[in-house]
Amino acid sequence: METAKPKNETVAPQPVKGGLVAYLQVDGAMKAAEFYKKAFGAEMAGYHPPDEQGRTMHAHVYINGSSLMLSDAYPDHGYPHEKPQAFTVLLPLASDDIDAWWKRAVDAGMEVTLDLQVMFWGDRYGQLRDPFGVSWAMNAPVNG
């Protein structure tokens, strides 16, 4: 996967969207941001330039009207890389959007871990895993 090289400058911070914001540590924050553009139509809201080792301490993207923050690991500063576990990032969607969102994510390379289906609570729901090990779920009401 080709990743656009960020300029060696800090992009001005943009407003944070959403009442609760996930901040994910991944192995390759800028690569993840580029992947999320393909998988979820993410828009880059801002980032700090990579350091001498190619690590990005902060990237901010917008997905589905909310903010998502990303960072590389910094073991030399007490933040070692840890495999994502025990959480799922949820994308609540309108009923007429979920199929397009699902297809785009799968076409981008997301691994389906639970097929999109009508669940016992009445919504369409499915789970995917991205190449960075992060679990994602999509949920939409069956009747709009």
XYZ file of N, CA and C in Angstrom:
432
model
N 0.852 -1.170 0.000
C 0.000 0.000 0.000
C 0.896 1.231 0.000
N 0.686 2.107 -0.962
C 1.451 3.348 -1.007
C 0.851 4.369 -0.055
N 1.715 5.069 0.624
C 1.274 6.094 1.565
C 1.888 7.420 1.161
N 1.051 8.439 1.090
C 1.567 9.770 0.789
C 2.475 10.220 1.924
N 3.628 10.731 1.583
C 4.570 11.222 2.587
C 4.083 12.565 3.112
N 3.875 12.680 4.417
C 3.458 13.977 4.952
C 4.594 14.988 4.850
N 4.219 16.226 4.672
C 5.208 17.294 4.646
C 5.835 17.393 6.028
N 7.039 17.903 6.082
C 7.743 18.034 7.350
C 7.295 19.308 8.066
N 6.000 19.385 8.310
C 5.435 20.526 9.014
C 4.190 20.061 9.767
N 3.863 20.747 10.813
C 2.661 20.435 11.570
C 1.470 21.070 10.874
N 0.434 20.277 10.680
C -0.798 20.794 10.103
C -1.610 21.393 11.239
N -2.151 22.563 11.028
C -2.906 23.261 12.076
C -4.025 22.377 12.608
N -4.180 22.323 13.925
C -5.242 21.512 14.513
C -6.621 21.993 14.069
N -7.513 21.047 13.874
C -8.894 21.322 13.509
C -9.787 20.945 14.680
N -11.033 21.417 14.688
C -11.927 21.101 15.804
C -12.136 19.594 15.972
N -12.230 19.163 17.204
C -12.537 17.768 17.516
C -14.045 17.602 17.402
N -14.457 16.534 16.715
C -15.874 16.265 16.517
C -16.270 15.042 17.337
N -17.374 15.151 18.049
C -17.886 14.021 18.817
C -17.691 14.238 20.302
N -18.539 13.616 21.096
C -18.479 13.760 22.538
C -17.476 12.831 23.192
N -17.077 11.778 22.486
C -16.098 10.822 22.976
C -15.210 10.470 21.792
N -13.913 10.559 21.965
C -13.001 10.361 20.846
C -12.025 9.230 21.171
N -11.957 8.251 20.272
C -10.981 7.169 20.419
C -9.607 7.685 20.006
N -8.584 7.311 20.767
C -7.200 7.646 20.447
C -6.457 6.323 20.353
N -6.162 5.896 19.132
C -5.587 4.578 18.901
C -4.084 4.652 18.688
N -3.360 3.766 19.362
C -1.941 3.606 19.094
C -1.826 2.437 18.128
N -1.239 2.687 16.972
C -1.081 1.650 15.957
C 0.361 1.639 15.478
N 0.728 0.593 14.788
C 2.061 0.507 14.197
C 1.984 1.124 12.805
N 2.174 2.434 12.737
C 2.090 3.156 11.472
C 0.891 4.090 11.436
N 0.910 5.144 12.246
C -0.238 6.049 12.359
C -0.600 6.695 11.019
N 0.375 7.147 10.248
C 0.058 7.781 8.966
C -0.418 6.755 7.948
N 0.134 5.544 7.995
C -0.359 4.479 7.112
C -1.806 4.142 7.465
N -2.112 4.113 8.756
C -3.482 3.844 9.184
C -4.417 4.953 8.707
N -3.995 6.204 8.832
C -4.825 7.316 8.373
C -5.105 7.191 6.878
N -4.095 6.835 6.103
C -4.287 6.643 4.660
C -5.232 5.476 4.385
N -5.075 4.388 5.144
C -5.963 3.238 4.976
C -7.404 3.621 5.304
N -7.603 4.404 6.367
C -8.955 4.795 6.763
C -9.598 5.717 5.729
N -8.788 6.434 4.960
C -9.340 7.219 3.855
C -10.012 6.281 2.854
N -9.332 5.178 2.535
C -9.879 4.216 1.565
C -11.044 3.424 2.148
N -10.889 2.972 3.386
C -11.888 2.086 3.980
C -13.146 2.809 4.447
N -12.983 4.036 4.952
C -14.105 4.742 5.579
C -14.343 6.148 5.027
N -13.593 6.547 4.008
C -13.741 7.909 3.504
C -13.238 8.948 4.481
N -12.281 8.583 5.324
C -11.740 9.505 6.333
C -11.126 10.732 5.676
N -11.180 11.826 6.398
C -10.540 13.072 5.973
C -9.479 13.435 7.011
N -8.296 13.806 6.533
C -7.227 14.209 7.440
C -7.562 15.575 8.026
N -7.610 15.655 9.339
C -7.910 16.917 10.022
C -6.638 17.594 10.515
N -5.569 16.837 10.722
C -4.308 17.415 11.171
C -3.354 16.333 11.623
N -2.075 16.693 11.700
C -1.063 15.750 12.167
C 0.213 16.501 12.511
N 1.037 15.854 13.303
C 2.390 16.344 13.554
C 3.304 15.582 12.601
N 4.369 16.185 12.132
C 5.245 15.494 11.177
C 5.946 14.316 11.843
N 6.292 13.317 11.046
C 7.035 12.178 11.593
C 8.387 12.618 12.159
N 8.846 11.887 13.175
C 10.170 12.172 13.743
C 11.249 11.514 12.885
N 12.503 11.562 13.347
C 13.628 10.996 12.604
C 13.479 9.507 12.349
N 12.691 8.822 13.189
C 12.495 7.379 13.051
C 11.223 7.049 12.256
N 10.542 8.066 11.741
C 9.346 7.842 10.947
C 8.068 7.687 11.752
N 8.150 7.955 13.064
C 6.974 7.809 13.928
C 6.186 9.113 13.960
N 4.875 8.967 14.021
C 3.991 10.129 14.124
C 3.362 10.116 15.508
N 3.559 11.210 16.257
C 3.012 11.239 17.616
C 1.540 11.614 17.648
N 1.017 12.203 16.543
C -0.395 12.560 16.548
C -0.906 12.752 15.130
N -1.974 12.056 14.812
C -2.719 12.271 13.572
C -4.200 12.303 13.946
N -4.946 13.173 13.282
C -6.355 13.383 13.588
C -7.130 13.252 12.282
N -8.088 12.314 12.237
C -8.938 12.148 11.060
C -10.407 12.268 11.460
N -11.215 12.643 10.478
C -12.663 12.652 10.643
C -13.225 11.434 9.915
N -14.087 10.700 10.612
C -14.795 9.571 10.013
C -16.253 9.666 10.434
N -17.150 9.681 9.467
C -18.584 9.635 9.755
C -19.016 10.727 10.734
N -18.462 11.923 10.598
C -18.856 13.039 11.451
C -18.213 13.065 12.819
N -17.240 12.185 13.065
C -16.552 12.135 14.358
C -15.042 12.187 14.153
N -14.344 12.476 15.228
C -12.887 12.483 15.207
C -12.328 11.140 15.648
N -11.178 10.790 15.101
C -10.396 9.639 15.536
C -8.959 10.117 15.589
N -8.272 9.832 16.696
C -6.876 10.223 16.873
C -6.007 8.974 16.761
N -4.825 9.146 16.186
C -3.890 8.047 15.976
C -2.489 8.453 16.415
N -1.724 7.465 16.860
C -0.344 7.698 17.245
C 0.453 6.422 17.036
N 1.720 6.595 16.717
C 2.644 5.468 16.723
C 3.090 5.197 18.152
N 3.682 4.032 18.366
C 4.248 3.693 19.673
C 5.541 4.473 19.893
N 5.800 4.793 21.140
C 7.041 5.471 21.538
C 7.605 4.734 22.754
N 8.174 3.525 22.543
C 8.672 2.751 23.681
C 9.758 3.471 24.475
N 10.535 4.328 23.799
C 11.593 5.065 24.490
C 11.034 6.153 25.410
N 9.720 6.398 25.328
C 9.065 7.371 26.203
C 7.979 6.712 27.060
N 8.057 5.372 27.171
C 7.125 4.656 28.030
C 5.838 4.222 27.360
N 5.755 4.292 26.028
C 4.552 3.891 25.294
C 4.900 2.819 24.268
N 5.124 1.567 24.737
C 5.461 0.497 23.802
C 4.244 0.108 22.958
N 4.517 -0.492 21.801
C 3.409 -0.952 20.963
C 2.747 -2.157 21.624
N 1.448 -2.099 21.718
C 0.669 -3.209 22.246
C -0.394 -3.567 21.232
N -0.596 -4.853 21.030
C -1.608 -5.324 20.095
C -2.985 -4.858 20.566
N -3.801 -4.257 19.653
C -5.148 -3.848 20.053
C -5.955 -5.051 20.533
N -6.663 -4.870 21.634
C -7.465 -5.975 22.153
C -8.561 -5.450 23.065
N -9.620 -6.208 23.158
C -10.706 -5.963 24.114
C -11.476 -4.668 23.863
N -11.467 -4.166 22.622
C -12.335 -3.043 22.287
C -12.691 -3.129 20.807
N -13.782 -2.497 20.449
C -14.238 -2.410 19.071
C -14.677 -0.975 18.823
N -14.244 -0.390 17.722
C -14.678 0.948 17.337
C -15.978 0.786 16.559
N -17.037 1.462 17.002
C -18.360 1.327 16.402
C -18.666 2.494 15.466
N -19.153 2.161 14.278
C -19.637 3.157 13.324
C -21.150 3.026 13.233
N -21.896 3.883 13.916
C -23.353 3.849 13.778
C -23.737 4.542 12.468
N -24.539 3.875 11.645
C -24.854 4.375 10.316
C -26.361 4.394 10.078
N -26.780 5.172 9.095
C -28.175 5.151 8.672
C -28.421 3.868 7.875
N -29.643 3.369 7.906
C -29.949 2.089 7.272
C -29.624 2.066 5.782
N -29.764 3.205 5.104
C -29.497 3.211 3.668
C -28.016 3.403 3.341
N -27.156 3.552 4.333
C -25.720 3.749 4.119
C -24.876 2.509 4.395
N -25.346 1.603 5.205
C -24.467 0.558 5.740
C -23.890 -0.345 4.655
N -24.658 -0.686 3.633
C -24.128 -1.575 2.600
C -22.966 -0.932 1.846
N -23.080 0.348 1.535
C -21.993 1.045 0.838
C -20.760 1.164 1.735
N -20.962 1.506 3.001
C -19.841 1.597 3.944
C -19.164 0.235 4.080
N -19.938 -0.823 4.224
C -19.416 -2.181 4.383
C -18.586 -2.568 3.167
N -19.140 -2.377 1.973
C -18.448 -2.749 0.739
C -17.133 -1.985 0.598
N -17.155 -0.682 0.848
C -15.930 0.118 0.729
C -14.858 -0.398 1.685
N -15.250 -0.712 2.920
C -14.283 -1.204 3.909
C -13.696 -2.551 3.493
N -14.552 -3.454 3.039
C -14.078 -4.782 2.610
C -13.201 -4.653 1.366
N -13.624 -3.831 0.417
C -12.823 -3.626 -0.796
C -11.459 -3.016 -0.483
N -11.376 -2.215 0.581
C -10.102 -1.593 0.972
C -9.155 -2.585 1.637
N -9.686 -3.720 2.091
C -8.837 -4.727 2.713
C -9.181 -5.087 4.137
N -10.335 -4.638 4.620
C -10.755 -5.035 5.976
C -11.120 -6.522 5.964
N -10.779 -7.221 7.034
C -11.112 -8.633 7.202
C -12.464 -8.741 7.912
N -13.403 -9.462 7.310
C -14.710 -9.662 7.933
C -14.547 -10.676 9.065
N -14.929 -10.274 10.275
C -14.859 -11.185 11.421
C -16.254 -11.606 11.891
N -17.273 -10.850 11.502
C -18.674 -11.207 11.742
C -19.468 -10.614 10.592
N -20.091 -11.496 9.795
C -20.840 -11.022 8.636
C -21.903 -10.014 9.019
N -22.140 -9.086 8.107
C -23.203 -8.105 8.279
C -24.536 -8.853 8.240
N -25.339 -8.682 9.301
C -26.582 -9.437 9.428
C -27.544 -8.743 10.384
N -28.817 -9.156 10.342
C -29.795 -8.642 11.296
C -29.563 -9.384 12.608
N -29.369 -8.605 13.680
C -29.063 -9.189 14.982
C -30.325 -9.302 15.837
N -30.190 -9.953 16.979
C -31.329 -10.180 17.865
C -31.957 -8.885 18.362
N -31.211 -7.774 18.372
C -31.775 -6.509 18.826
C -32.470 -5.754 17.685
N -32.426 -6.320 16.468
C -33.185 -5.762 15.357
C -32.422 -4.904 14.375
N -31.153 -4.604 14.636
C -30.341 -3.793 13.718
C -29.467 -4.688 12.854
N -28.993 -4.123 11.731
C -27.978 -4.801 10.927
C -26.631 -4.443 11.530
N -25.802 -5.452 11.737
C -24.550 -5.291 12.465
C -23.535 -6.266 11.881
N -22.283 -5.834 11.809
C -21.195 -6.702 11.397
C -19.890 -6.173 11.956
N -18.879 -7.041 11.989
C -17.571 -6.647 12.515
C -16.479 -6.942 11.502
N -15.447 -6.089 11.528
C -14.296 -6.204 10.639
C -13.023 -5.938 11.432
N -11.882 -6.342 10.865
C -10.584 -6.029 11.475
C -9.715 -5.386 10.399
N -9.058 -4.301 10.768
C -8.198 -3.612 9.804
C -6.794 -4.219 9.830
N -5.931 -3.852 8.889
C -4.581 -4.411 8.839
C -3.706 -4.048 10.035
N -4.174 -3.133 10.891
C -3.421 -2.712 12.067
C -3.884 -3.443 13.324
N -4.845 -4.379 13.150
C -5.338 -5.192 14.254
C -6.510 -4.602 15.007
N -7.029 -3.458 14.556
C -8.137 -2.800 15.246
C -9.456 -3.394 14.775
N -10.327 -3.724 15.731
C -11.657 -4.249 15.424
C -12.637 -3.095 15.239
N -13.459 -3.201 14.212
C -14.463 -2.192 13.881
C -15.816 -2.884 13.760
N -16.872 -2.172 14.072
C -18.222 -2.683 13.886
C -19.056 -1.616 13.187
N -19.997 -2.073 12.385
C -20.973 -1.172 11.770
C -22.354 -1.613 12.233
N -23.188 -0.638 12.517
C -24.533 -0.912 13.017
C -25.508 0.070 12.376
N -26.660 -0.434 11.924
C -27.688 0.434 11.343
C -29.058 -0.142 11.647
N -30.025 0.714 11.896
C -31.389 0.229 12.090
C -31.899 -0.411 10.798
N -32.722 -1.444 10.934
C -33.263 -2.128 9.764
C -34.253 -1.230 9.024
N -35.049 -0.503 9.754
C -36.080 0.349 9.134
C -35.797 1.820 9.368
N -34.630 2.289 8.872
C -34.266 3.694 8.921
C -34.494 4.340 10.201
